[in-house]
Amino acid sequence: MCVTSAGDRGHTRSIIVMERSGILYVDQAEVRRLLPPEDALALVEADFAESKSETPVVPKPRILRVDLQAKFGQVLLIKSCALPARGVAGVRIFGSGDRFIVLLDIHTLQTLAWVDDHWLYQLRTAAEGAVAAKRLAPPGPVVLGLVGAGVLARPLLKSLALATSLSEVRIASRTTASRVALAEAMQQELRLPVRAVESVEQAVRGASVVATLTTANAPLVESKWIEPGTLILSMGNGQELAPDIFRRISKVIVDDWETCRAMGDIAAALRAGTMVESDLHAEISEVFQGKKAGRQRSDEVILVVPQGMITQDVLLADHVYRKALGIRPTPASE
């Protein structure tokens, strides 16, 4: 193997090229350099907004679960898709340890690159939530009630500050130390009021946007705390919302129905009978492309569930790959 060094004087970039095969390995540090939040926002927003010249190929079920829990205490998860318009296919491999996206040439299925997925996943998740808030939050400055202070919280706050008129943040989390540390760091970085609060109720009441980013499997957010007009971003993989919230929701919007029906708050509501499939208003792309209505009244309670689209994971990985090679990045729709 060899490490390429093209680029800034005195800076050795950590792109490893396997000499025989020509496969690139782009590590997390290089992904961070090549994919700033502004790029992720632009790519994700364009992907939702633009009709595809060729339809992506995405299998069902969306995720393959290899359960190694009993013997090894691990679960291996695999997603895949093909983006014919970009000439690539991708396989996302992740679990509790390493996580990568393998890019392949769609014509030959020869491997092009292994792209570290830690930062890419965080930014893609954040960008989905931020562009949804940009389009669907109620009018006026955004007061955010954030539930959860894990690794996804910081990129979400950065992305919301770039995409919306974010004016205030209130953070609730399971541990005091995590929310206080996040609040102090983000107040300094964003130059706006960011407070750690003692309860989920304190974070949620009076917020115009509520974002849940936890690993909870039991309801954290109660219906009575939600104000008219609130945009709710349900971004965790488990159940975070009380089932009766669905009775107050004007529109349910998801990024990908096949994914959302199998996990998170949508799956929990379907099991509880507080939602049926016909209650789905739209997928995000339908709203962005004008096929379905977005916010129509300031008092609508809108639920957006961005559980993650493998097509956008591969889109961002391909963008990083092209930049790593010095190839002109292409728009999301190409």
CSV table of C-alpha atoms in Angstrom, one decimal:
chain,number,residue,atom,x,y,z
A,1,MET,CA,0.0,0.0,0.0
A,2,CYS,CA,1.0,3.6,-0.4
A,3,VAL,CA,-0.3,6.9,1.1
A,4,THR,CA,-1.0,9.6,-1.5
A,5,SER,CA,0.4,13.0,-0.6
A,6,ALA,CA,-1.0,15.3,-3.3
A,7,GLY,CA,-2.4,18.4,-1.9
A,8,ASP,CA,-1.4,21.0,0.7
A,9,ARG,CA,2.3,21.6,1.2
A,10,GLY,CA,3.5,19.7,4.3
A,11,HIS,CA,0.3,17.8,4.7
A,12,THR,CA,0.2,14.1,4.1
A,13,ARG,CA,-3.4,13.1,3.4
A,14,SER,CA,-4.6,9.8,4.7
A,15,ILE,CA,-5.9,8.3,1.5
A,16,ILE,CA,-4.5,4.8,1.1
A,17,VAL,CA,-4.3,3.3,-2.4
A,18,MET,CA,-3.9,-0.4,-2.7
A,19,GLU,CA,-1.2,-0.6,-5.3
A,20,ARG,CA,-2.3,-3.7,-7.2
A,21,SER,CA,-6.0,-3.1,-7.3
A,22,GLY,CA,-6.1,0.7,-7.3
A,23,ILE,CA,-8.8,0.7,-4.6
A,24,LEU,CA,-9.0,3.8,-2.5
A,25,TYR,CA,-9.4,3.7,1.3
A,26,VAL,CA,-10.6,7.1,2.6
A,27,ASP,CA,-10.4,7.3,6.4
A,28,GLN,CA,-12.5,9.4,8.8
A,29,ALA,CA,-10.1,12.3,9.0
A,30,GLU,CA,-10.0,12.6,5.3
A,31,VAL,CA,-13.8,12.3,5.0
A,32,ARG,CA,-14.1,15.2,7.5
A,33,ARG,CA,-11.8,17.3,5.3
A,34,LEU,CA,-13.6,16.4,2.0
A,35,LEU,CA,-17.2,16.7,3.3
A,36,PRO,CA,-18.0,19.8,5.2
A,37,PRO,CA,-21.5,20.3,6.6
A,38,GLU,CA,-22.3,22.8,3.8
A,39,ASP,CA,-21.6,20.2,1.1
A,40,ALA,CA,-23.7,17.5,2.9
A,41,LEU,CA,-26.6,19.9,3.2
A,42,ALA,CA,-26.5,20.9,-0.5
A,43,LEU,CA,-26.2,17.3,-1.7
A,44,VAL,CA,-29.0,16.0,0.5
A,45,GLU,CA,-31.4,18.9,-0.3
A,46,ALA,CA,-30.7,18.6,-4.0
A,47,ASP,CA,-31.3,14.8,-3.8
A,48,PHE,CA,-34.7,15.3,-2.3
A,49,ALA,CA,-35.6,18.2,-4.6
A,50,GLU,CA,-34.5,16.9,-8.0
A,51,SER,CA,-36.1,14.2,-10.1
A,52,LYS,CA,-33.7,11.4,-10.9
A,53,SER,CA,-32.7,10.9,-14.5
A,54,GLU,CA,-32.5,7.2,-13.7
A,55,THR,CA,-34.2,5.5,-10.7
A,56,PRO,CA,-32.0,4.2,-8.0
A,57,VAL,CA,-32.1,0.5,-7.4
A,58,VAL,CA,-32.8,-0.3,-3.7
A,59,PRO,CA,-33.6,-3.8,-2.5
A,60,LYS,CA,-36.3,-4.9,-0.1
A,61,PRO,CA,-35.9,-5.4,2.8
A,62,ARG,CA,-33.8,-2.3,3.2
A,63,ILE,CA,-31.5,-3.8,5.7
A,64,LEU,CA,-29.8,-7.2,6.2
A,65,ARG,CA,-29.3,-8.0,9.9
A,66,VAL,CA,-26.7,-10.7,10.8
A,67,ASP,CA,-27.4,-11.5,14.4
A,68,LEU,CA,-24.2,-12.5,16.2
A,69,GLN,CA,-25.5,-11.5,19.6
A,70,ALA,CA,-25.8,-14.9,21.3
A,71,LYS,CA,-22.2,-16.0,20.7
A,72,PHE,CA,-20.2,-12.7,20.1
A,73,GLY,CA,-22.4,-10.0,21.5
A,74,GLN,CA,-22.5,-8.2,18.1
A,75,VAL,CA,-24.9,-7.4,15.3
A,76,LEU,CA,-23.7,-6.8,11.7
A,77,LEU,CA,-25.9,-4.6,9.5
A,78,ILE,CA,-25.7,-4.3,5.7
A,79,LYS,CA,-27.5,-2.0,3.3
A,80,SER,CA,-27.0,-1.6,-0.4
A,81,CYS,CA,-28.2,0.3,-3.5
A,82,ALA,CA,-27.2,1.2,-7.0
A,83,LEU,CA,-27.2,4.8,-8.5
A,84,PRO,CA,-27.3,4.2,-12.2
A,85,ALA,CA,-27.1,7.9,-13.0
A,86,ARG,CA,-23.8,8.2,-11.1
A,87,GLY,CA,-22.4,4.9,-12.4
A,88,VAL,CA,-21.9,3.5,-8.9
A,89,ALA,CA,-23.3,0.9,-6.5
A,90,GLY,CA,-22.6,0.9,-2.8
A,91,VAL,CA,-22.7,-1.5,0.2
A,92,ARG,CA,-22.8,0.0,3.7
A,93,ILE,CA,-21.4,-2.3,6.4
A,94,PHE,CA,-21.9,-1.2,10.0
A,95,GLY,CA,-22.4,-2.3,13.5
A,96,SER,CA,-21.0,-1.5,16.9
A,97,GLY,CA,-17.4,-1.3,15.6
A,98,ASP,CA,-16.1,-0.1,12.2
A,99,ARG,CA,-18.4,1.2,9.6
A,100,PHE,CA,-17.7,1.6,5.9
A,101,ILE,CA,-19.3,2.2,2.5
A,102,VAL,CA,-17.8,0.1,-0.3
A,103,LEU,CA,-18.2,1.8,-3.7
A,104,LEU,CA,-18.3,-0.3,-6.9
A,105,ASP,CA,-18.3,0.5,-10.6
A,106,ILE,CA,-21.9,-0.2,-11.6
A,107,HIS,CA,-20.8,-1.6,-15.0
A,108,THR,CA,-18.2,-4.0,-13.8
A,109,LEU,CA,-18.9,-4.3,-10.0
A,110,GLN,CA,-15.2,-3.8,-9.5
A,111,THR,CA,-14.4,-2.1,-6.1
A,112,LEU,CA,-13.5,1.6,-6.4
A,113,ALA,CA,-13.2,2.6,-2.8
A,114,TRP,CA,-13.7,1.9,0.9
A,115,VAL,CA,-15.0,5.1,2.6
A,116,ASP,CA,-15.1,5.4,6.4
A,117,ASP,CA,-18.7,5.9,7.3
A,118,HIS,CA,-18.5,7.4,10.9
A,119,TRP,CA,-18.5,11.1,9.9
A,120,LEU,CA,-20.4,10.6,6.7
A,121,TYR,CA,-23.3,8.9,8.6
A,122,GLN,CA,-23.4,11.7,11.2
A,123,LEU,CA,-23.5,14.4,8.5
A,124,ARG,CA,-26.1,12.7,6.4
A,125,THR,CA,-28.3,12.2,9.4
A,126,ALA,CA,-27.9,15.8,10.4
A,127,ALA,CA,-28.4,17.1,6.9
A,128,GLU,CA,-31.7,15.2,6.5
A,129,GLY,CA,-33.1,16.7,9.7
A,130,ALA,CA,-31.9,20.2,8.9
A,131,VAL,CA,-33.2,20.4,5.3
A,132,ALA,CA,-36.6,19.1,6.6
A,133,ALA,CA,-36.6,21.8,9.2
A,134,LYS,CA,-35.7,24.4,6.6
A,135,ARG,CA,-38.8,23.5,4.6
A,136,LEU,CA,-41.3,22.5,7.2
A,137,ALA,CA,-40.6,24.4,10.5
A,138,PRO,CA,-43.3,27.0,11.4
A,139,PRO,CA,-42.6,30.6,10.4
A,140,GLY,CA,-40.2,32.6,12.5
A,141,PRO,CA,-37.0,32.0,14.5
A,142,VAL,CA,-36.4,28.3,15.3
A,143,VAL,CA,-36.5,27.4,19.0
A,144,LEU,CA,-35.1,23.9,19.2
A,145,GLY,CA,-35.9,21.3,21.9
A,146,LEU,CA,-33.2,18.7,21.5
A,147,VAL,CA,-33.7,15.3,23.2
A,148,GLY,CA,-30.3,13.5,23.2
A,149,ALA,CA,-26.7,14.6,23.5
A,150,GLY,CA,-24.9,11.8,21.7
A,151,VAL,CA,-22.6,11.8,18.6
A,152,LEU,CA,-25.4,13.0,16.3
A,153,ALA,CA,-26.4,16.0,18.3
A,154,ARG,CA,-23.4,18.3,17.5
A,155,PRO,CA,-23.6,17.8,13.7
A,156,LEU,CA,-27.4,18.3,13.8
A,157,LEU,CA,-27.0,21.6,15.7
A,158,LYS,CA,-24.3,22.8,13.2
A,159,SER,CA,-26.5,21.8,10.2
A,160,LEU,CA,-29.6,23.5,11.7
A,161,ALA,CA,-27.7,26.7,12.3
A,162,LEU,CA,-26.6,26.7,8.6
A,163,ALA,CA,-30.0,25.8,7.2
A,164,THR,CA,-32.5,27.6,9.4
A,165,SER,CA,-33.0,30.7,11.6
A,166,LEU,CA,-31.9,28.8,14.7
A,167,SER,CA,-32.2,31.2,17.6
A,168,GLU,CA,-32.3,29.1,20.8
A,169,VAL,CA,-31.5,25.5,21.8
A,170,ARG,CA,-32.6,23.6,24.9
A,171,ILE,CA,-31.0,20.2,25.5
A,172,ALA,CA,-32.2,17.3,27.6
A,173,SER,CA,-30.4,14.0,27.9
A,174,ARG,CA,-30.0,11.0,30.2
A,175,THR,CA,-26.8,12.2,31.8
A,176,THR,CA,-26.1,15.7,33.1
A,177,ALA,CA,-22.5,15.7,32.0
A,178,SER,CA,-23.3,15.0,28.4
A,179,ARG,CA,-25.9,17.8,28.0
A,180,VAL,CA,-23.9,20.3,29.9
A,181,ALA,CA,-20.7,19.6,27.9
A,182,LEU,CA,-22.7,19.8,24.6
A,183,ALA,CA,-24.5,23.0,25.6
A,184,GLU,CA,-21.3,24.8,26.6
A,185,ALA,CA,-19.4,23.8,23.5
A,186,MET,CA,-22.2,24.6,21.1
A,187,GLN,CA,-23.1,28.0,22.7
A,188,GLN,CA,-19.5,29.0,22.1
A,189,GLU,CA,-19.4,27.7,18.6
A,190,LEU,CA,-22.8,28.8,17.4
A,191,ARG,CA,-22.9,32.2,19.3
A,192,LEU,CA,-26.5,31.7,20.3
A,193,PRO,CA,-28.3,30.6,23.6
A,194,VAL,CA,-27.8,26.9,24.2
A,195,ARG,CA,-29.0,25.6,27.5
A,196,ALA,CA,-28.9,22.2,29.3
A,197,VAL,CA,-32.2,21.5,31.0
A,198,GLU,CA,-33.2,19.0,33.6
A,199,SER,CA,-36.1,17.3,31.9
A,200,VAL,CA,-37.4,16.4,28.4
A,201,GLU,CA,-40.5,18.5,29.2
A,202,GLN,CA,-38.4,21.6,29.8
A,203,ALA,CA,-36.7,21.0,26.4
A,204,VAL,CA,-39.9,20.4,24.5
A,205,ARG,CA,-42.5,22.9,25.9
A,206,GLY,CA,-42.5,26.0,23.9
A,207,ALA,CA,-40.1,24.7,21.2
A,208,SER,CA,-41.0,25.3,17.5
A,209,VAL,CA,-38.9,22.3,16.5
A,210,VAL,CA,-38.4,19.2,18.6
A,211,ALA,CA,-35.7,16.7,17.6
A,212,THR,CA,-35.3,13.3,19.2
A,213,LEU,CA,-31.9,11.6,18.8
A,214,THR,CA,-31.7,8.9,21.4
A,215,THR,CA,-31.4,5.1,21.7
A,216,ALA,CA,-34.6,5.0,23.8
A,217,ASN,CA,-37.1,2.2,23.3
A,218,ALA,CA,-39.8,3.7,25.5
A,219,PRO,CA,-41.6,7.1,25.0
A,220,LEU,CA,-39.8,10.2,26.1
A,221,VAL,CA,-42.0,13.0,24.6
A,222,GLU,CA,-45.5,13.4,25.8
A,223,SER,CA,-48.3,14.8,23.6
A,224,LYS,CA,-49.3,17.5,26.1
A,225,TRP,CA,-45.9,19.1,25.8
A,226,ILE,CA,-46.2,19.7,22.1
A,227,GLU,CA,-47.3,23.2,21.1
A,228,PRO,CA,-49.6,23.8,18.0
A,229,GLY,CA,-47.4,24.3,14.9
A,230,THR,CA,-44.5,22.2,16.2
A,231,LEU,CA,-42.3,20.4,13.8
A,232,ILE,CA,-41.2,17.0,15.3
A,233,LEU,CA,-38.1,15.3,13.9
A,234,SER,CA,-38.0,11.7,15.1
A,235,MET,CA,-34.5,10.6,14.4
A,236,GLY,CA,-33.8,7.7,16.7
A,237,ASN,CA,-34.1,4.1,15.9
A,238,GLY,CA,-36.4,3.2,18.7
A,239,GLN,CA,-39.6,4.6,20.2
A,240,GLU,CA,-39.2,8.1,21.5
A,241,LEU,CA,-42.8,9.6,21.1
A,242,ALA,CA,-45.8,8.8,23.2
A,243,PRO,CA,-48.3,6.9,20.9
A,244,ASP,CA,-51.1,9.5,21.5
A,245,ILE,CA,-49.0,12.2,19.8
A,246,PHE,CA,-50.1,10.7,16.5
A,247,ARG,CA,-53.6,11.8,17.2
A,248,ARG,CA,-52.4,15.4,17.1
A,249,ILE,CA,-50.3,15.2,14.0
A,250,SER,CA,-51.6,16.9,10.8
A,251,LYS,CA,-49.0,15.4,8.5
A,252,VAL,CA,-46.6,12.4,8.8
A,253,ILE,CA,-43.7,12.7,6.4
A,254,VAL,CA,-40.9,10.1,6.1
A,255,ASP,CA,-37.7,9.9,4.1
A,256,ASP,CA,-38.3,6.2,3.0
A,257,TRP,CA,-41.5,4.4,3.9
A,258,GLU,CA,-40.0,0.9,3.6
A,259,THR,CA,-37.4,1.8,6.2
A,260,CYS,CA,-39.6,3.8,8.6
A,261,ARG,CA,-42.4,1.2,8.7
A,262,ALA,CA,-39.9,-1.3,10.2
A,263,MET,CA,-38.2,0.8,12.9
A,264,GLY,CA,-38.5,3.8,15.2
A,265,ASP,CA,-41.6,5.7,16.0
A,266,ILE,CA,-43.5,4.8,12.9
A,267,ALA,CA,-43.1,1.1,13.5
A,268,ALA,CA,-44.2,1.6,17.2
A,269,ALA,CA,-47.3,3.6,16.1
A,270,LEU,CA,-48.3,0.9,13.6
A,271,ARG,CA,-48.0,-1.8,16.2
A,272,ALA,CA,-50.0,0.3,18.7
A,273,GLY,CA,-52.7,1.1,16.1
A,274,THR,CA,-52.3,4.8,16.5
A,275,MET,CA,-51.3,5.0,12.9
A,276,VAL,CA,-52.2,3.1,9.8
A,277,GLU,CA,-50.4,3.2,6.5
A,278,SER,CA,-53.0,5.5,4.9
A,279,ASP,CA,-52.1,8.1,7.5
A,280,LEU,CA,-48.8,8.7,5.7
A,281,HIS,CA,-48.9,12.1,4.0
A,282,ALA,CA,-45.8,11.9,1.9
A,283,GLU,CA,-42.1,11.1,1.6
A,284,ILE,CA,-39.8,14.0,1.9
A,285,SER,CA,-38.9,14.0,-1.8
A,286,GLU,CA,-42.5,14.3,-2.8
A,287,VAL,CA,-42.8,17.5,-0.7
A,288,PHE,CA,-39.5,18.9,-2.0
A,289,GLN,CA,-40.6,18.2,-5.6
A,290,GLY,CA,-44.0,19.8,-5.2
A,291,LYS,CA,-45.9,16.5,-5.6
A,292,LYS,CA,-47.4,16.8,-2.1
A,293,ALA,CA,-48.1,19.8,0.1
A,294,GLY,CA,-45.7,20.8,2.9
A,295,ARG,CA,-46.7,23.1,5.7
A,296,GLN,CA,-50.0,24.8,4.9
A,297,ARG,CA,-50.9,26.3,8.3
A,298,SER,CA,-48.8,27.8,11.0
A,299,ASP,CA,-50.6,25.6,13.6
A,300,GLU,CA,-50.1,22.3,12.0
A,301,VAL,CA,-48.1,19.7,14.0
A,302,ILE,CA,-45.9,17.9,11.5
A,303,LEU,CA,-43.9,14.8,12.1
A,304,VAL,CA,-40.9,14.1,10.0
A,305,VAL,CA,-39.1,10.8,10.4
A,306,PRO,CA,-35.8,10.6,8.6
A,307,GLN,CA,-34.5,7.1,9.4
A,308,GLY,CA,-31.8,7.3,6.8
A,309,MET,CA,-31.6,6.5,3.1
A,310,ILE,CA,-28.9,4.2,1.7
A,311,THR,CA,-29.1,6.2,-1.6
A,312,GLN,CA,-27.9,9.3,0.2
A,313,ASP,CA,-25.2,7.4,2.1
A,314,VAL,CA,-23.8,6.2,-1.3
A,315,LEU,CA,-24.3,9.6,-2.8
A,316,LEU,CA,-22.2,11.3,-0.2
A,317,ALA,CA,-19.6,8.5,-0.3
A,318,ASP,CA,-19.3,8.9,-4.1
A,319,HIS,CA,-18.9,12.7,-3.6
A,320,VAL,CA,-16.1,12.1,-1.2
A,321,TYR,CA,-14.5,9.5,-3.6
A,322,ARG,CA,-14.6,12.0,-6.5
A,323,LYS,CA,-13.1,14.8,-4.5
A,324,ALA,CA,-10.4,12.5,-3.2
A,325,LEU,CA,-9.4,11.7,-6.8
A,326,GLY,CA,-9.6,15.3,-7.8
A,327,ILE,CA,-12.6,14.6,-10.1
A,328,ARG,CA,-15.2,17.4,-10.4
A,329,PRO,CA,-18.0,16.5,-8.0
A,330,THR,CA,-21.3,16.1,-9.8
A,331,PRO,CA,-24.8,17.3,-8.7
A,332,ALA,CA,-26.9,14.9,-6.7
A,333,SER,CA,-29.1,14.1,-9.6
A,334,GLU,CA,-26.4,13.1,-12.1
